[in-house]
């Protein structure tokens, strides 16, 4: 059970001499390029949109060859694609990589594409035997100190957001502005005095450093569930829902290039700045990831910005969303035989 760590204890944790003496830096080999990795993943997803699974598999192979830590959801999709093209070796290889990145056997058993292929090819025993060792590697890759600190910050943020914004401001509408200001001050302290120092010291606490989580519509609803870590992103979106400066943007962009901050999360943070920055405090351009630029003539400029951090063109994002909505209808009809791109149901 997650427990709230007292605020003073967070400060002690961050500054204590018992903590690791140096930032735990990701060991970057010259072949590592996370922007290239992201680009290859979105190229693979473009092929999936076209039902070209053979080419998609080639892109996943290429992407996974240039990083040590592919993302859990990408591993999951790559496993499904390998099943679609009947590549047993790729299926086993991606399954092990998925376990190393936090996926559990129960996630495999809950998916129609994966479980059916594994059963038909009699791979269940082989896959299950590989889990324990791979899962040990995953647990060893997690910065426990950083993960615990992130949980504490998230609990702190959620506690006061629920108290001031989700409760009091809706009951006492006359004083709603006051309650929003109270919460805004608290989330400002969380980000500026705690989260940003953590990022500077250890790196952005995203999936590659603190592990993936199964998030979505419940433990058993595997077709609406994703594998990611949204905790730090959510805190930052709360922070940028009010006008702020852009002072941390270079830090965020550097973490994208290191592979710690997902490009879609970075783009969402910048979109919040574009929408709520009012121009005075922070003037940035949209990425069209969370909010969309009202000036639709800027689409070419937006696509160039997206490609610079490894995001797909905006048109592909819209197509993924429409596909996901269509898969929601498929689920209601009892059709679960599809490859997940983790956009809506699909």
XYZ file of C-alpha atoms in Angstrom:
346
model
C 0.000 0.000 0.000
C 1.316 3.429 -0.927
C 1.684 5.686 2.098
C 2.170 9.401 2.198
C 5.686 10.333 3.303
C 5.656 13.474 5.443
C 6.903 16.583 3.672
C 9.867 17.005 5.987
C 10.882 13.419 5.367
C 10.953 14.087 1.622
C 13.481 16.845 2.267
C 15.507 14.508 4.455
C 15.432 11.816 1.782
C 16.596 14.189 -0.928
C 19.374 15.813 1.098
C 20.436 12.944 3.346
C 24.026 11.794 3.278
C 22.633 8.263 3.100
C 21.477 8.833 -0.462
C 23.726 7.869 -3.385
C 26.572 10.390 -3.472
C 26.271 11.042 -7.208
C 23.437 11.175 -9.702
C 22.723 7.724 -11.070
C 23.388 8.502 -14.674
C 22.173 6.353 -17.482
C 25.226 4.778 -19.116
C 25.083 6.055 -22.653
C 26.893 4.081 -25.333
C 27.737 5.849 -28.554
C 25.087 3.804 -30.353
C 22.331 5.094 -28.050
C 20.120 7.734 -29.568
C 16.689 7.995 -28.007
C 15.337 10.411 -30.587
C 16.229 7.852 -33.267
C 14.576 5.158 -31.156
C 11.377 7.194 -30.877
C 11.415 7.856 -34.629
C 11.742 4.148 -35.414
C 8.889 3.294 -33.036
C 6.552 5.754 -34.695
C 7.577 4.432 -38.111
C 6.642 0.955 -36.870
C 3.283 2.300 -35.697
C 2.715 3.885 -39.100
C 3.153 0.435 -40.658
C 0.682 -1.024 -38.133
C -1.867 1.605 -39.133
C -1.437 0.280 -42.675
C -1.623 -3.366 -41.452
C 1.925 -3.906 -42.760
C 3.127 -6.042 -39.846
C 6.242 -7.398 -41.558
C 7.700 -3.902 -42.022
C 6.567 -2.954 -38.516
C 8.505 -5.906 -37.097
C 11.637 -4.753 -38.931
C 11.322 -1.318 -37.318
C 10.856 -2.783 -33.836
C 13.949 -4.939 -34.325
C 15.898 -1.887 -35.413
C 14.624 0.312 -32.578
C 15.343 -2.270 -29.870
C 18.879 -2.754 -31.188
C 19.943 0.815 -30.362
C 18.787 1.096 -26.730
C 19.047 -1.055 -23.626
C 15.674 0.024 -22.272
C 12.826 -0.036 -24.770
C 9.504 0.978 -23.241
C 7.127 -1.629 -21.852
C 4.239 -0.722 -24.160
C 6.525 -0.911 -27.187
C 7.654 -4.376 -26.102
C 4.009 -5.437 -25.763
C 3.114 -4.236 -29.253
C 6.258 -5.810 -30.727
C 5.244 -9.164 -29.200
C 1.806 -8.871 -30.805
C 3.326 -7.953 -34.170
C 5.706 -10.936 -34.042
C 2.662 -13.150 -33.448
C 0.874 -11.595 -36.413
C 3.777 -12.442 -38.741
C 4.373 -15.855 -37.104
C 7.967 -15.173 -36.046
C 8.563 -17.443 -33.027
C 12.098 -16.258 -32.364
C 11.047 -12.631 -32.335
C 8.072 -13.528 -30.126
C 10.353 -15.143 -27.529
C 12.969 -12.397 -27.774
C 10.472 -9.573 -27.355
C 8.729 -11.448 -24.538
C 11.954 -11.637 -22.546
C 12.669 -7.975 -23.276
C 9.158 -7.122 -22.116
C 9.720 -8.943 -18.811
C 12.972 -7.028 -18.420
C 10.991 -3.804 -18.810
C 8.284 -4.618 -16.267
C 5.617 -6.609 -18.111
C 4.079 -9.516 -16.182
C 2.954 -12.923 -17.389
C -0.646 -12.116 -16.494
C -0.608 -9.264 -19.028
C 0.293 -11.781 -21.724
C -2.450 -14.192 -20.684
C -5.053 -11.417 -20.779
C -4.333 -10.499 -24.400
C -6.027 -12.436 -27.180
C -3.286 -12.066 -29.815
C -0.428 -13.029 -27.496
C -2.118 -15.802 -25.515
C -3.557 -17.480 -28.608
C -0.213 -17.523 -30.428
C 1.684 -18.733 -27.375
C -0.826 -21.547 -26.894
C -0.887 -22.592 -30.560
C 2.922 -22.683 -30.769
C 3.253 -24.385 -27.356
C 5.441 -21.553 -26.055
C 3.776 -21.046 -22.662
C 6.323 -23.104 -20.706
C 9.294 -21.510 -22.466
C 7.960 -18.002 -21.834
C 7.128 -18.670 -18.186
C 10.582 -20.152 -17.543
C 12.208 -16.953 -18.793
C 10.149 -14.649 -16.573
C 11.873 -14.920 -13.193
C 15.378 -14.018 -14.364
C 14.136 -11.267 -16.669
C 11.975 -9.773 -13.908
C 15.016 -9.716 -11.595
C 16.845 -7.622 -14.188
C 13.898 -5.254 -14.315
C 13.787 -4.811 -10.540
C 17.547 -4.254 -10.446
C 17.208 -1.502 -13.058
C 14.824 0.573 -10.917
C 16.120 3.441 -8.801
C 14.167 2.620 -5.620
C 15.077 5.870 -3.911
C 13.835 7.858 -6.882
C 10.664 5.765 -7.182
C 9.816 6.258 -3.480
C 10.450 9.987 -3.719
C 8.179 10.253 -6.754
C 5.394 8.401 -4.922
C 5.691 10.824 -2.022
C 5.522 13.846 -4.310
C 2.568 12.456 -6.208
C 0.656 11.700 -2.987
C 1.403 15.189 -1.716
C 0.121 16.720 -4.963
C -3.014 14.556 -5.124
C -3.938 15.158 -1.498
C -4.147 18.941 -1.866
C -5.575 18.936 -5.372
C -8.475 16.808 -4.155
C -8.899 18.971 -1.050
C -8.764 22.435 -2.632
C -9.634 22.009 -6.327
C -11.806 18.899 -6.526
C -13.708 19.481 -3.275
C -13.730 22.917 -1.625
C -13.709 24.979 -4.822
C -16.773 23.086 -6.089
C -18.700 23.368 -2.838
C -17.771 26.938 -1.960
C -17.949 28.393 -5.471
C -17.756 31.974 -4.207
C -14.221 31.334 -2.923
C -13.157 29.051 -5.759
C -10.380 31.381 -6.890
C -8.882 31.416 -3.388
C -8.811 27.596 -3.242
C -7.176 27.365 -6.654
C -4.521 29.826 -5.519
C -3.858 27.758 -2.394
C -3.348 24.617 -4.460
C -1.298 26.499 -7.040
C 1.086 27.576 -4.289
C 1.432 23.996 -3.059
C 2.099 22.459 -6.468
C 4.573 25.282 -7.110
C 6.511 24.229 -4.011
C 6.364 20.560 -5.014
C 7.790 21.231 -8.468
C 10.250 24.028 -7.780
C 11.647 22.895 -4.424
C 11.500 19.117 -4.839
C 10.798 17.700 -8.305
C 13.166 19.957 -10.256
C 16.099 19.336 -7.852
C 15.410 15.600 -8.170
C 15.483 15.841 -11.977
C 18.733 17.800 -11.906
C 20.356 15.290 -9.576
C 19.028 11.960 -10.857
C 17.259 12.569 -14.154
C 13.576 12.817 -14.969
C 11.735 10.127 -12.965
C 10.005 8.426 -15.859
C 9.604 4.805 -16.842
C 13.244 4.117 -17.627
C 14.359 5.155 -14.135
C 11.424 4.281 -11.866
C 9.636 1.552 -13.811
C 6.383 1.131 -15.715
C 2.916 0.959 -14.187
C -0.237 -0.683 -15.494
C -2.651 2.220 -15.827
C -6.107 2.534 -17.295
C -9.562 1.202 -16.613
C -8.967 -1.400 -13.947
C -6.909 -4.437 -13.209
C -8.870 -6.810 -15.446
C -9.644 -4.558 -18.393
C -6.484 -5.346 -20.322
C -7.778 -3.895 -23.590
C -8.116 -0.408 -22.148
C -4.940 -0.576 -20.091
C -1.550 0.915 -20.867
C 1.948 0.384 -19.484
C 3.719 3.631 -18.682
C 4.669 5.912 -15.782
C 2.666 9.139 -15.743
C 3.331 10.327 -12.185
C 5.835 13.136 -12.802
C 3.991 14.217 -15.946
C 0.727 14.628 -14.046
C 2.384 16.788 -11.391
C 3.904 18.989 -14.097
C 0.617 19.319 -15.982
C -1.010 20.482 -12.754
C 1.852 22.947 -12.314
C 1.571 24.366 -15.847
C -2.224 24.651 -15.731
C -1.521 28.157 -14.404
C 0.815 30.691 -16.036
C 4.500 29.873 -15.360
C 7.824 30.780 -16.866
C 9.671 28.537 -19.347
C 12.786 28.350 -17.195
C 12.856 24.530 -16.998
C 12.291 23.765 -20.672
C 15.946 23.240 -21.561
C 16.215 20.795 -18.674
C 13.143 18.913 -19.903
C 14.437 18.760 -23.479
C 17.797 17.408 -22.304
C 15.945 14.634 -20.468
C 14.108 13.742 -23.695
C 17.444 13.310 -25.428
C 18.707 11.131 -22.554
C 15.646 8.925 -22.891
C 14.264 9.673 -19.418
C 11.368 11.938 -20.472
C 9.062 10.518 -23.136
C 8.671 12.843 -26.123
C 4.876 12.672 -25.917
C 5.054 13.697 -22.240
C 7.432 16.554 -23.035
C 5.164 17.697 -25.862
C 2.148 17.614 -23.520
C 3.983 19.782 -20.968
C 4.839 22.323 -23.660
C 1.237 22.293 -24.903
C 0.087 23.250 -21.406
C 2.562 26.134 -21.449
C 1.309 27.219 -24.864
C -2.308 27.201 -23.723
C -1.961 28.644 -20.215
C 1.249 30.653 -20.389
C -0.569 33.805 -21.552
C 2.440 34.888 -23.625
C 3.718 37.075 -20.797
C 5.131 34.346 -18.602
C 5.967 31.777 -21.252
C 5.607 32.001 -25.011
C 6.071 28.648 -26.730
C 4.598 26.926 -29.762
C 2.268 23.942 -29.668
C 3.239 20.332 -30.379
C -0.436 19.356 -30.807
C 0.003 16.437 -28.413
C -2.423 17.429 -25.637
C -3.849 20.762 -26.830
C -4.032 21.847 -30.460
C -2.876 25.113 -31.967
C -6.002 27.080 -32.925
C -4.131 28.331 -35.999
C -4.350 25.306 -38.296
C -1.995 26.923 -40.829
C 0.903 26.114 -38.475
C 0.672 22.365 -39.081
C 3.912 22.094 -41.093
C 5.853 23.960 -38.415
C 4.278 21.762 -35.742
C 5.181 18.578 -37.618
C 8.788 19.726 -37.941
C 8.919 20.300 -34.177
C 7.355 16.906 -33.533
C 9.852 15.094 -35.745
C 12.779 16.792 -33.987
C 11.956 14.854 -30.801
C 10.883 11.638 -32.529
C 7.127 12.171 -32.595
C 5.029 11.146 -35.576
C 3.352 13.763 -37.776
C 0.179 15.171 -36.275
C -1.936 13.517 -38.952
C -0.690 10.091 -37.815
C -1.596 10.934 -34.230
C -5.150 11.757 -35.287
C -5.318 8.483 -37.225
C -4.156 6.555 -34.152
C -6.868 8.208 -32.062
C -9.573 7.354 -34.598
C -8.305 3.782 -34.801
C -8.418 3.528 -31.010
C -11.984 4.772 -30.912
C -12.910 2.183 -33.536
C -11.282 -0.540 -31.406
C -13.523 0.507 -28.506
C -16.460 -0.491 -30.703
C -14.698 -3.763 -31.565
C -14.344 -4.580 -27.873
C -18.050 -3.999 -27.310
C -18.697 -6.484 -30.117
C -16.410 -9.021 -28.450
C -13.581 -8.691 -30.995
C -10.228 -8.507 -29.159
C -7.985 -9.699 -31.965
C -6.022 -6.513 -32.665
C -2.589 -4.992 -32.136
C -2.476 -2.274 -29.477
C -1.034 1.163 -30.167
C -2.156 2.351 -26.706
C -4.363 5.157 -27.964
C -7.866 4.917 -26.468
C -8.892 1.251 -26.538
C -6.472 0.465 -29.322
